[in-house]
Amino acid sequence: MKLINNLLLLFVFFIGVISSANAQNYLTLPKNVRMFFARNVQSNVQSSYNQSASETPYKYAINADIENLRDLNDETMNEVIALFDAYPEAQSLLSLGRYQLDAKARVEVNAYAFGYGINDRLTAYVGLPIYDAKVRVDYKTIKKSTGQELADYLTGIYGDDRAQAYGQIVEQVYDIDAGIIQSAFVNSLGYQELGNWQGSGLGDLEFGLFYNFLKEPTYGAYTKLGGNAPTGYVDDPDIIQDIGFGDGQWDAYLEVGGGFRAHRRIFLEAETRFTYQFASDKRLRVPLDPEIPLSDETDTFTEKLGNRMDSAVRAVFTVNDWIRIEPGMLFQYTEKARYFSNNAEANDILATNTDASARSFRVDARFTTADLFRMGKFPLPAQITLSAQNMMEGRNIAKTDLVEFEFRMFF
């Protein structure tokens, strides 16, 4: 398990990415017309919705008691553990404290796409996102150690030299520092060092065909068929704080949608995309318990991520020939993942809480010159969109608010 997970579920860049400059979502590009698309998406991620749909910050708490530290390969801490083998009655007096790792992520994505009108009803398109992500991990003490009190107890109650020597050791290490925490993760569990992480690279490539099968003056409908290629960076099981830019397997999707004119200046639209995620082999950490996200062992699993459904409904308000306001709701559901290996218990634990859902509100302010171009009032058909998206509720998914800027040019 990662400090930050399911982030990829947030960015659905290309649903509705190829459409005409008109308000209607079902209109394809005219024959031989090309479109270039660029979108910038920015988001800060510092919390998620858990299996109970409650929002929780990305934090990992460490209880530094003696039992949890017995496997720690640290010379000083091993001496402290040896103390309680010699003086077991003193163990109840010592708490080495409670420590917390806080994670926050800032993600920026630049997505680019190209579309071509094969004929007036069929458009081909391809799109690729490029990620830049920064993760900050902070370490802090939320409950202090009682080591000083134990040191005073040992030196005051026991008169032998051994007890006094142990008292001096405890006094020296009564505060667990970041170095000891790093030692636990690196030496005992085999992870790379904790700390800030930064990465950039390609996401998964999307490609498809967009077919307008129904077009009337006041309504219409379309379908899209395509897939995603696994070109993005996948989570490294040896790095707790990294973010994957792809999910490591091929996808196939089918999308249908359409709309109708409800008023002279109001158009209502809806679309739904079903994505089938193919299975793939991945090296993952072998979990020991659903409540313990860390493990010192890895193995190869066949991972079948859950199929996904994305839907959207919106109203398009035409202010004038070049301004449109589009408020809408987005709905997302991902089925539970499945894992296959010789370790049946690990398969079940990995699949725990992998189903996800979310509901978000989105508003687009769209500025287009397409109608003006057709009327001969503007020399270039283009479109600029400013968007904001807020996740209102979710389950087993990162909580994200998005701010977007999009540019489309037709030629």
Coordinates of N, CA and C in Angstrom, one line a residue, residues 4 6 16-17 106 117 121 123 127 168 196 223 255 270 285 295 311 316-317 345 352 368 370 400:
I4 N 0.1 7.5 -0.9 CA -0.8 8.1 -1.9 C -1.1 7.0 -2.9
N6 N -4.4 5.3 -5.8 CA -5.6 5.6 -6.6 C -5.6 7.0 -7.2
G16 N -14.8 12.9 -24.0 CA -15.3 14.1 -24.6 C -14.2 14.9 -25.2
V17 N -13.0 14.4 -25.3 CA -11.9 15.3 -25.8 C -12.0 15.7 -27.2
R106 N 1.6 17.5 -5.0 CA 1.1 18.4 -6.0 C 1.4 17.8 -7.3
G117 N -10.7 14.2 -38.9 CA -12.0 13.9 -39.5 C -11.8 13.0 -40.7
R121 N -18.8 11.9 -40.2 CA -19.4 11.2 -39.1 C -18.3 10.5 -38.3
T123 N -14.3 10.3 -36.6 CA -13.1 11.0 -36.2 C -12.2 10.1 -35.5
G127 N -4.2 10.7 -27.8 CA -3.9 11.6 -26.7 C -2.9 11.1 -25.8
Q168 N 21.5 4.8 31.4 CA 22.2 5.8 30.6 C 21.9 5.6 29.1
N196 N 11.0 13.5 0.6 CA 10.3 14.1 -0.5 C 10.6 13.3 -1.8
T223 N -20.9 7.4 -30.3 CA -20.2 6.4 -29.6 C -18.7 6.5 -29.9
E255 N -17.7 4.1 -25.2 CA -18.4 5.3 -24.6 C -19.6 5.6 -25.5
A270 N -25.2 14.2 -21.9 CA -24.8 13.2 -21.0 C -23.9 12.2 -21.7
R285 N 4.4 -5.8 -3.0 CA 4.6 -6.2 -1.6 C 3.6 -7.2 -1.2
S295 N 5.3 -4.2 4.4 CA 5.8 -5.6 4.3 C 7.2 -5.6 3.9
S311 N -19.3 8.5 -15.8 CA -20.5 9.2 -16.4 C -20.5 10.7 -16.1
V316 N -25.5 23.1 -21.0 CA -24.6 24.0 -21.7 C -25.5 25.3 -21.9
F317 N -25.0 26.4 -21.3 CA -25.7 27.7 -21.5 C -25.0 28.6 -22.5
E345 N -4.0 -15.9 0.8 CA -4.3 -14.9 1.8 C -3.8 -13.5 1.3
T352 N -8.6 -6.0 -0.9 CA -9.4 -5.3 0.1 C -9.5 -3.8 -0.2
T368 N -15.2 30.2 -27.5 CA -15.0 29.6 -28.8 C -15.2 30.6 -30.0
A370 N -15.6 29.4 -33.2 CA -16.0 28.5 -34.3 C -17.2 29.1 -35.0
T400 N -9.5 15.1 -4.5 CA -8.8 16.0 -5.4 C -9.7 17.1 -5.9

